[in-house]
Coordinates of N, CA and C in Angstrom, one line a residue:
M1 N 6.8 4.3 41.4 CA 7.0 3.0 41.1 C 5.5 2.4 40.0
S2 N 4.9 3.2 40.2 CA 3.9 3.6 38.9 C 4.5 3.7 37.1
K3 N 5.1 5.0 37.4 CA 6.0 4.9 36.2 C 6.5 4.5 35.8
L4 N 7.3 3.0 36.5 CA 8.2 2.1 36.0 C 7.2 1.0 35.5
N5 N 5.8 1.7 36.6 CA 4.8 0.4 36.1 C 4.5 0.5 34.3
K6 N 4.2 2.2 34.3 CA 3.6 1.8 32.8 C 4.6 1.8 31.8
D7 N 6.3 2.5 32.2 CA 7.1 2.1 31.6 C 7.3 0.1 30.1
V8 N 7.0 0.1 31.8 CA 6.7 -2.2 31.3 C 5.5 -1.7 30.9
L9 N 4.6 -1.7 30.6 CA 3.0 -1.0 31.0 C 3.4 -1.8 29.0
F10 N 4.0 -0.1 29.1 CA 4.3 0.4 26.7 C 5.0 -0.1 26.0
L11 N 6.1 -0.9 26.7 CA 6.4 -2.4 26.4 C 6.3 -3.5 25.4
I12 N 5.0 -3.7 26.6 CA 4.5 -4.7 26.6 C 3.5 -4.7 25.3
F13 N 2.7 -3.7 25.0 CA 2.1 -3.1 24.7 C 2.6 -3.0 23.2
E14 N 3.8 -2.3 22.9 CA 4.0 -2.5 22.1 C 4.9 -3.0 21.2
E15 N 4.6 -5.1 21.4 CA 4.9 -5.4 21.2 C 3.6 -6.4 20.5
L16 N 2.8 -6.3 21.1 CA 0.8 -6.3 20.8 C 1.2 -5.2 19.5
K17 N 1.4 -4.3 18.8 CA 1.0 -3.2 18.4 C 0.1 -3.5 17.0
E18 N 0.3 -5.1 16.5 CA 0.1 -5.3 14.8 C -1.5 -6.3 15.2
D19 N -2.2 -6.1 17.5 CA -2.5 -7.4 17.2 C -3.3 -6.4 17.5
S20 N -4.7 -6.5 16.3 CA -5.3 -5.2 17.6 C -6.3 -5.0 18.1
K21 N -6.9 -6.8 18.3 CA -7.6 -7.2 18.8 C -6.9 -6.7 20.8
S22 N -6.4 -7.7 20.7 CA -5.4 -7.4 22.1 C -5.3 -6.0 22.3
L23 N -5.2 -5.6 21.4 CA -5.1 -4.0 22.6 C -6.0 -3.5 22.3
F24 N -7.1 -3.8 21.5 CA -8.9 -2.9 22.3 C -9.3 -3.5 23.3
S25 N -8.8 -4.7 24.1 CA -9.7 -4.6 24.9 C -8.1 -4.5 26.9
C26 N -7.5 -4.5 26.3 CA -6.7 -3.8 27.1 C -6.7 -2.3 27.2
L27 N -7.6 -1.5 26.0 CA -8.6 -0.2 26.5 C -9.3 -0.3 27.9
M28 N -10.6 -1.7 28.4 CA -11.3 -1.8 29.3 C -9.8 -1.6 29.8
V29 N -9.3 -2.5 31.1 CA -8.7 -2.8 32.0 C -8.8 -1.8 32.8
N30 N -8.4 -0.9 32.8 CA -8.3 0.3 33.4 C -7.8 1.8 33.0
R31 N -7.3 2.7 34.7 CA -6.7 4.6 33.3 C -5.8 4.3 32.5
I32 N -5.1 3.1 33.8 CA -3.9 3.3 32.8 C -3.0 2.7 32.1
W33 N -4.1 1.5 31.8 CA -4.0 0.4 30.7 C -4.7 1.6 29.3
C34 N -5.6 2.1 29.5 CA -6.2 3.6 28.4 C -4.9 4.5 28.5
E35 N -4.8 5.2 28.9 CA -3.6 5.4 28.7 C -1.6 5.8 27.5
T36 N -2.1 4.0 28.3 CA -0.9 3.1 28.0 C -0.9 3.3 26.4
V37 N -1.7 2.4 25.8 CA -2.9 1.8 25.0 C -2.4 3.0 23.6
I38 N -3.5 3.2 23.8 CA -4.1 5.3 23.0 C -3.2 5.7 22.0
P39 N -1.9 5.5 22.0 CA -0.5 6.4 22.2 C -0.6 5.1 20.8
I40 N 0.0 4.1 21.5 CA 0.1 2.7 20.1 C -0.6 2.9 19.0
L41 N -1.9 2.9 19.6 CA -2.7 2.5 18.7 C -3.3 3.3 17.4
W42 N -3.0 5.1 18.1 CA -3.1 6.2 17.2 C -1.4 6.8 16.6
K43 N -1.0 5.7 17.2 CA 0.6 6.0 16.4 C 0.7 5.3 14.7
N44 N 0.0 4.1 14.5 CA -1.0 4.2 12.9 C -2.2 3.2 12.9
P45 N -3.5 4.5 13.0 CA -4.8 3.8 12.8 C -5.4 3.1 11.9
W46 N -4.3 2.6 10.9 CA -5.2 3.2 10.2 C -4.7 1.5 9.8
C47 N -3.7 0.4 10.2 CA -3.2 -0.1 9.5 C -4.5 -2.0 10.6
Y48 N -5.3 -2.1 10.7 CA -5.8 -2.2 11.9 C -7.2 -2.9 10.8
N49 N -8.0 -4.6 11.0 CA -8.6 -5.2 10.2 C -9.8 -4.8 10.4
I50 N -9.7 -3.8 9.6 CA -11.7 -3.5 10.0 C -12.2 -2.4 9.1
N51 N -12.6 -2.5 8.4 CA -13.7 -1.9 7.6 C -13.7 -0.3 7.5
Y52 N -12.8 0.7 7.4 CA -13.3 2.1 7.5 C -13.9 2.0 6.3
H53 N -14.9 2.0 6.0 CA -15.5 3.0 5.3 C -16.7 2.5 6.8
N54 N -16.9 1.5 7.3 CA -18.4 1.6 8.2 C -17.9 2.6 9.9
K55 N -17.2 2.9 9.8 CA -15.8 3.3 10.9 C -16.2 4.8 11.7
N56 N -18.0 5.2 12.3 CA -18.6 6.6 12.1 C -17.5 6.8 13.0
S57 N -16.7 5.7 14.1 CA -16.3 6.5 15.4 C -15.1 7.1 15.1
L58 N -14.6 6.9 13.9 CA -12.7 7.0 13.6 C -13.2 8.5 13.0
Y59 N -13.8 8.5 12.2 CA -14.2 9.6 12.0 C -15.3 11.2 12.4
F60 N -15.9 10.4 13.6 CA -16.3 11.3 14.5 C -15.0 12.1 15.2
V61 N -14.0 11.4 15.3 CA -12.6 11.6 16.3 C -12.4 12.6 15.7
I62 N -12.1 12.2 14.3 CA -11.0 12.9 13.3 C -11.6 14.4 13.0
T63 N -13.1 13.9 12.9 CA -13.5 15.7 12.5 C -14.0 16.9 13.4
S64 N -13.5 16.3 15.2 CA -14.1 17.1 16.5 C -12.5 18.2 16.0
Y65 N -11.5 17.7 15.7 CA -10.4 18.4 15.4 C -11.3 20.6 14.7
L66 N -11.5 19.5 13.1 CA -11.9 20.6 12.9 C -12.8 22.8 13.4
S67 N -12.0 23.6 13.2 CA -12.6 24.5 13.9 C -13.6 24.7 12.9
D68 N -14.4 25.8 14.7 CA -15.7 26.4 13.9 C -16.2 26.6 13.1
D69 N -14.9 27.3 12.1 CA -15.2 28.2 10.9 C -15.7 27.5 9.7
V70 N -14.3 26.0 9.6 CA -14.7 25.2 9.0 C -15.4 24.6 8.9
R71 N -15.8 23.5 10.1 CA -18.1 23.7 10.7 C -18.6 23.7 10.0
K72 N -18.3 25.1 10.5 CA -20.1 26.1 9.2 C -19.8 26.0 7.9
S73 N -18.7 26.1 7.3 CA -18.3 26.2 6.2 C -18.3 25.1 5.2
L74 N -18.7 23.6 5.7 CA -19.1 22.2 5.2 C -20.0 21.9 5.4
I75 N -20.5 22.4 6.0 CA -22.3 22.1 6.9 C -23.1 22.4 5.8
R76 N -22.4 23.5 5.3 CA -23.2 24.0 4.6 C -23.5 23.8 2.8
K77 N -22.4 22.5 3.6 CA -22.4 21.4 1.6 C -22.8 20.3 2.2
K78 N -23.6 20.1 2.9 CA -24.0 20.1 3.8 C -23.9 18.8 3.8
I79 N -22.4 18.2 4.6 CA -21.4 17.5 4.9 C -21.4 16.7 6.8
L80 N -21.9 15.2 6.6 CA -22.3 15.5 7.8 C -21.4 15.4 8.5
L81 N -21.2 16.2 9.9 CA -20.2 15.9 11.1 C -20.5 15.7 12.5
P82 N -20.3 15.0 12.8 CA -20.0 15.1 15.1 C -20.3 16.5 15.2
P83 N -21.8 16.1 16.1 CA -21.8 17.6 17.2 C -20.7 18.2 18.1
I84 N -20.5 19.6 18.6 CA -19.6 19.4 18.8 C -20.0 19.6 20.5
L85 N -18.8 20.1 21.3 CA -18.0 18.3 21.8 C -18.4 20.2 22.8
H86 N -19.3 19.9 23.8 CA -18.9 21.0 25.5 C -17.9 20.3 25.8
Q87 N -17.3 19.4 25.6 CA -16.3 19.2 26.6 C -14.4 18.2 25.5
P88 N -13.5 18.6 26.2 CA -13.0 18.2 25.2 C -12.4 16.6 25.1
I89 N -12.3 16.3 24.3 CA -12.1 14.7 23.8 C -11.2 14.5 24.6
L90 N -11.3 13.1 25.6 CA -10.0 12.7 27.0 C -8.4 12.8 26.2
F91 N -8.6 12.2 24.7 CA -7.5 12.5 24.3 C -7.0 13.2 22.9
D92 N -5.6 13.6 23.4 CA -5.1 14.5 21.5 C -4.9 12.9 21.0
Y93 N -5.6 12.8 19.6 CA -5.6 11.8 19.5 C -3.9 12.2 18.4
L94 N -4.4 13.0 17.5 CA -3.7 12.6 16.2 C -2.4 13.3 16.7
S95 N -1.8 13.5 17.2 CA -1.0 14.3 18.0 C 0.5 12.7 18.9
F96 N -0.3 11.9 18.1 CA 0.5 10.4 17.9 C 0.8 9.9 16.9
C97 N -0.2 10.4 16.8 CA 0.1 10.0 14.3 C 0.7 10.2 14.4
R98 N 1.6 9.0 13.8 CA 2.8 9.7 12.9 C 2.9 8.6 11.4
N99 N 1.4 7.9 10.5 CA 1.2 7.3 9.7 C -0.4 7.8 8.4
F100 N 0.5 8.6 8.0 CA -0.8 8.6 7.2 C -0.5 8.5 5.2
D101 N -1.6 7.4 6.2 CA -2.6 7.1 4.5 C -3.9 6.9 4.1
I102 N -4.1 7.7 3.0 CA -4.6 8.4 1.9 C -5.9 7.7 1.8
D103 N -5.7 6.4 1.0 CA -6.2 5.4 1.1 C -8.0 5.1 2.0
I104 N -7.4 5.3 3.1 CA -8.2 4.8 4.0 C -8.3 5.9 4.6
L105 N -8.3 7.5 5.0 CA -8.8 8.3 4.8 C -9.5 8.3 4.4
N106 N -9.1 8.5 2.5 CA -10.2 8.6 1.9 C -12.0 8.1 2.3
A107 N -11.7 6.9 2.9 CA -13.0 5.9 3.6 C -14.1 6.1 3.8
I108 N -12.6 6.8 4.9 CA -13.6 7.4 6.4 C -13.9 8.7 5.9
I109 N -13.2 9.5 5.2 CA -13.8 10.9 4.5 C -15.2 10.6 4.2
S110 N -15.6 9.3 3.5 CA -16.6 9.9 2.8 C -17.7 8.8 2.9
I111 N -17.8 9.1 4.6 CA -18.7 8.4 5.7 C -19.6 9.8 5.6
G112 N -19.1 11.2 5.6 CA -19.8 12.3 5.3 C -19.8 12.7 4.7
N113 N -19.6 12.5 3.4 CA -20.5 13.2 2.0 C -20.1 11.6 1.5
S114 N -21.2 11.9 0.3 CA -21.6 10.6 -0.8 C -20.4 11.4 -2.0
D115 N -21.1 12.6 -2.1 CA -21.2 13.5 -3.1 C -19.1 13.5 -3.0
L116 N -18.4 13.9 -4.8 CA -16.8 13.8 -5.7 C -16.7 15.0 -4.8
H117 N -16.7 15.6 -4.9 CA -16.9 17.2 -5.2 C -17.1 18.0 -4.1
N118 N -17.7 17.3 -2.2 CA -17.4 17.7 -1.2 C -16.9 17.7 -0.6
Q119 N -16.7 15.7 -1.5 CA -15.9 15.0 -0.4 C -14.3 15.8 -0.2
S120 N -14.0 15.9 -1.4 CA -12.3 16.8 -2.0 C -12.3 18.1 -0.6
F121 N -13.6 19.3 -0.9 CA -12.9 19.5 -0.2 C -12.9 19.1 2.1
L122 N -13.6 18.2 1.8 CA -13.4 17.6 2.8 C -12.2 16.6 3.8
Q123 N -11.5 16.7 2.1 CA -10.6 15.8 2.4 C -9.2 16.7 2.3
Q124 N -9.3 18.1 1.7 CA -9.1 19.2 1.6 C -8.7 20.1 2.9
E125 N -9.9 20.3 3.8 CA -9.4 20.5 5.8 C -8.9 19.7 6.0
I126 N -8.8 18.2 6.3 CA -8.5 16.9 6.8 C -7.5 16.3 6.5
Y127 N -6.2 16.4 5.3 CA -5.1 16.6 5.3 C -3.9 17.7 5.9
N128 N -4.6 19.0 6.1 CA -4.5 20.2 6.9 C -4.3 20.3 8.0
L129 N -5.3 19.7 8.7 CA -5.2 18.8 9.8 C -4.5 18.8 10.5
F130 N -4.3 16.7 9.5 CA -3.1 16.2 10.5 C -1.6 17.4 9.7
M131 N -1.5 17.1 8.9 CA -0.4 18.3 8.8 C -0.3 19.5 10.3
R132 N -1.6 19.8 10.1 CA -0.8 20.5 11.6 C -0.2 20.0 13.6
K133 N -1.0 18.9 13.2 CA -1.4 18.4 15.4 C -0.9 17.2 14.7
C134 N -0.3 16.4 13.8 CA 1.2 15.4 14.0 C 2.2 16.3 13.9
P135 N 3.1 15.4 14.9 CA 3.8 16.4 14.8 C 5.6 15.5 14.5
E136 N 5.6 14.5 13.5 CA 5.9 14.2 12.2 C 5.7 12.9 11.4
L137 N 5.6 12.5 10.5 CA 5.3 11.0 9.8 C 6.0 11.1 9.4
K138 N 6.8 9.0 9.9 CA 7.4 8.7 9.5 C 6.4 7.2 7.6
Y139 N 5.3 7.3 7.6 CA 5.2 7.1 6.1 C 4.2 7.0 5.8
L140 N 4.0 7.8 4.5 CA 2.7 8.6 3.5 C 2.8 7.4 2.5
N141 N 1.5 7.3 2.4 CA 0.7 6.5 1.3 C -0.2 7.9 0.3
I142 N 0.0 7.8 -1.2 CA -1.0 9.1 -1.4 C -0.9 8.2 -2.7
S143 N -1.8 7.2 -2.5 CA -1.8 6.6 -3.9 C -3.1 7.0 -4.5
S144 N -3.5 8.4 -3.3 CA -5.3 7.5 -4.2 C -5.3 9.2 -3.8
I145 N -4.4 10.1 -4.4 CA -4.0 11.4 -3.5 C -4.5 12.7 -4.6
K146 N -5.6 13.7 -4.1 CA -6.1 13.9 -5.1 C -5.2 16.2 -4.8
H147 N -5.2 16.0 -3.5 CA -4.6 17.4 -3.2 C -3.2 17.8 -3.2
Q148 N -2.1 18.4 -3.6 CA -0.9 18.4 -3.0 C -0.2 19.7 -1.2
I149 N 0.2 17.9 -1.4 CA -0.1 18.1 1.3 C 0.8 19.3 0.8
F150 N 2.3 19.1 0.1 CA 3.6 19.7 0.2 C 2.9 21.1 0.5
Y151 N 2.0 21.6 -0.7 CA 1.8 23.5 -0.2 C 1.5 23.7 1.3
F152 N 0.8 23.2 2.2 CA -0.2 23.3 3.3 C 0.9 23.8 4.1
P153 N 0.7 24.9 5.3 CA 1.9 25.5 6.0 C 2.7 24.5 6.3
E154 N 2.3 23.3 7.3 CA 3.1 22.7 8.6 C 3.7 22.0 7.0
A155 N 3.4 21.9 5.9 CA 3.9 20.4 5.7 C 5.7 20.2 5.2
K156 N 6.0 21.0 4.8 CA 7.3 20.4 5.6 C 8.0 20.3 6.6
A157 N 7.5 20.8 7.8 CA 7.8 20.3 9.2 C 7.7 19.2 9.4
R158 N 6.2 18.7 8.8 CA 5.9 17.1 9.3 C 6.1 15.9 7.9
L159 N 6.2 17.0 7.0 CA 6.9 15.3 6.0 C 9.0 15.4 5.8
E160 N 10.2 16.3 6.9 CA 10.9 16.1 6.3 C 11.0 15.0 6.8
S161 N 10.6 14.3 8.2 CA 11.2 13.2 8.8 C 10.6 11.8 8.3
L162 N 10.0 11.6 7.0 CA 9.6 11.1 6.3 C 10.0 10.2 5.9
C163 N 10.3 8.6 6.5 CA 10.8 7.7 6.0 C 10.5 6.5 5.1
E164 N 8.9 6.3 5.0 CA 8.9 5.5 4.1 C 7.5 6.4 3.5
L165 N 7.9 5.7 1.9 CA 6.4 6.0 1.1 C 5.5 5.0 -0.1
K166 N 4.8 5.6 0.2 CA 3.7 4.6 -0.4 C 3.4 5.3 -2.1
C167 N 3.2 5.6 -3.5 CA 2.4 5.5 -4.7 C 1.9 4.7 -5.1
N168 N 1.6 5.9 -6.4 CA 1.7 4.2 -7.1 C 1.7 5.1 -8.6
T169 N 2.3 4.2 -10.2 CA 2.5 4.6 -11.2 C 1.5 5.9 -11.7
S170 N 0.8 5.8 -11.5 CA -0.7 7.1 -11.9 C -0.4 8.0 -11.4
I171 N -0.2 8.9 -10.1 CA -0.1 10.0 -9.4 C 0.4 11.1 -11.0
D172 N 0.3 12.5 -10.9 CA 1.2 13.2 -11.3 C 2.4 13.1 -11.2
S173 N 3.5 13.6 -12.5 CA 4.5 13.8 -11.4 C 4.8 14.1 -10.5
S174 N 4.3 16.0 -10.2 CA 4.2 17.0 -9.2 C 4.3 16.8 -8.1
Y175 N 3.2 16.0 -7.9 CA 3.4 15.3 -6.8 C 4.9 15.2 -5.8
F176 N 5.3 14.7 -6.4 CA 7.3 13.7 -6.5 C 7.9 15.1 -6.6
Y177 N 7.5 15.6 -7.3 CA 8.8 17.4 -7.2 C 8.2 18.1 -5.6
G178 N 7.4 18.4 -5.7 CA 6.7 19.0 -4.7 C 7.4 18.1 -3.3
L179 N 7.2 16.5 -3.5 CA 7.3 16.3 -2.1 C 9.1 16.1 -2.3
A180 N 9.7 16.0 -3.4 CA 11.2 15.5 -3.4 C 12.1 16.8 -2.7
S181 N 11.8 18.1 -2.9 CA 11.8 19.5 -2.2 C 12.1 19.2 -1.0
I182 N 11.0 18.9 0.3 CA 10.6 18.0 1.7 C 12.0 17.0 1.5
C183 N 11.7 15.8 1.0 CA 11.4 14.6 2.1 C 12.5 14.1 1.7
Q184 N 13.9 14.0 3.0 CA 15.4 13.7 2.7 C 15.9 12.9 3.0
N185 N 14.8 11.4 3.5 CA 14.6 11.5 4.5 C 14.6 9.9 4.7
I186 N 13.8 9.7 3.3 CA 12.9 7.8 2.3 C 13.9 6.9 1.8
Q187 N 13.9 5.7 3.0 CA 14.7 4.6 3.5 C 14.1 3.9 2.3
S188 N 12.5 3.4 2.8 CA 11.8 2.7 1.5 C 10.9 3.6 1.0
L189 N 10.4 3.1 -0.2 CA 8.9 3.8 -1.4 C 9.5 2.2 -2.2
N190 N 7.6 2.3 -2.4 CA 7.0 1.4 -2.6 C 6.2 2.0 -4.1
I191 N 6.8 1.1 -5.5 CA 5.3 1.8 -6.0 C 4.7 0.7 -6.8
I192 N 3.3 1.3 -6.7 CA 2.4 0.5 -7.9 C 2.6 -0.4 -8.7
N193 N 2.6 -0.9 -9.1 CA 2.2 -0.3 -11.4 C 1.0 -0.2 -11.7
K194 N -0.1 0.5 -12.2 CA -1.2 0.5 -12.5 C -1.3 1.1 -13.6
I195 N -0.4 1.5 -14.3 CA 0.1 1.0 -16.1 C 0.1 -0.2 -16.2
M196 N -0.4 -1.6 -16.2 CA -0.2 -2.4 -17.2 C -0.7 -2.3 -18.5
K197 N 0.8 -3.3 -19.1 CA 0.3 -3.1 -20.9 C 1.7 -4.5 -21.1
V198 N 0.5 -5.4 -21.7 CA 1.3 -6.7 -21.6 C 1.4 -6.6 -23.5
N199 N 2.6 -7.0 -23.4 CA 4.2 -7.3 -23.4 C 3.5 -8.8 -24.5
H200 N 3.1 -8.7 -26.3 CA 2.5 -9.7 -27.1 C 4.6 -10.6 -28.0
G201 N 5.4 -9.7 -27.1 CA 6.8 -10.1 -27.6 C 7.3 -9.5 -29.1
R202 N 7.5 -9.9 -30.6 CA 8.2 -10.2 -31.8 C 7.7 -10.7 -32.4
S203 N 6.8 -10.4 -32.9 CA 6.5 -10.9 -34.3 C 7.1 -10.9 -34.8
L204 N 7.2 -12.5 -35.5 CA 8.7 -12.7 -36.9 C 8.0 -12.8 -37.8

């Protein structure tokens, strides 16, 4: 009966997936509700109406997955990282993620260090982390990407399931060539025009 109840709860919470306030409230009810809501919240953790620049909790959760060697390297660059946890986190949050939004992730990463050069190091490590931890990706926003993620070891397995891609006209064409060799199932392509040319018409 408890299994049935959890399945029913999941269907109900799925209907609330765009209502972050209600979902966050459901987390506090009991353990079953919490266990059911977490995968829904983390399926697309970038879609909620919150200020991601100030979401230290998200930054700490994501960076807690970094290996000790990577942490040591980043700390030497004066990048802020949370202390090492002596017990595992309650959920494998990144394993629920199916959406990868570079714009928002970069905003979260900026919490670690204000220096753009150091942010680039952290971006590379965290992008690679997502490629390893996310079982499959359905949505990818590369509008502000600076790293060729399709070269990461796990990229092919994660990106071949991609259904929706968001990008802009300022992105170097090499990114599209790289993704085209992997992503064969894209159904939706959202291109934002960043190169605005004013057409003054023809003079007579």
